[in-house]
């Protein structure tokens, strides 16, 4: 039997570069006031939030391999999200986004999600069946449907 986690999920995990700019987005150009790198993505963010609330969590979808991850794996580990069951493939990168934020807080997100994302079709269903909650997003739809079907049959809550 696989290790049981309270929450498992696979989907978007991103490295976001935020550029806070002077002026408003429609001005045509503006000075960069501040630059930050943050980690996001719907599923990665949800797992971090659940782990911070005390749940045992595992990312079971595609993640970039160490070295190509831009700090994402270390971030998830530091937030107590288990990544040992994630699928890593050579050349896989995280979703990357550049987020422009103007002085009024309006933002524009330009992203590159041309990478392996979501739950693989052959995801370990024992991990899913042993969890209390499975969280999914729109990435890796066929693997997600397979996992959600197994989860519901086992009485596991599914959040999509």
JSON list of C-alpha atoms in Angstrom, two decimals, residues 128-131 149-156:
[
{"chain": "A", "resi": 128, "resn": "UNK", "atom": "CA", "xyz": [-5.44, 8.74, -5.06]},
{"chain": "A", "resi": 129, "resn": "UNK", "atom": "CA", "xyz": [-7.64, 6.11, -3.38]},
{"chain": "A", "resi": 130, "resn": "UNK", "atom": "CA", "xyz": [-5.78, 6.48, -0.07]},
{"chain": "A", "resi": 131, "resn": "UNK", "atom": "CA", "xyz": [-6.19, 10.29, 0.06]},
{"chain": "A", "resi": 149, "resn": "UNK", "atom": "CA", "xyz": [-13.20, 8.32, -11.28]},
{"chain": "A", "resi": 150, "resn": "UNK", "atom": "CA", "xyz": [-11.02, 6.19, -9.00]},
{"chain": "A", "resi": 151, "resn": "UNK", "atom": "CA", "xyz": [-11.24, 8.78, -6.23]},
{"chain": "A", "resi": 152, "resn": "UNK", "atom": "CA", "xyz": [-15.03, 8.97, -6.29]},
{"chain": "A", "resi": 153, "resn": "UNK", "atom": "CA", "xyz": [-15.31, 5.15, -6.33]},
{"chain": "A", "resi": 154, "resn": "UNK", "atom": "CA", "xyz": [-13.14, 5.11, -3.18]},
{"chain": "A", "resi": 155, "resn": "UNK", "atom": "CA", "xyz": [-15.13, 7.87, -1.45]},
{"chain": "A", "resi": 156, "resn": "UNK", "atom": "CA", "xyz": [-12.39, 10.48, -1.90]}
]
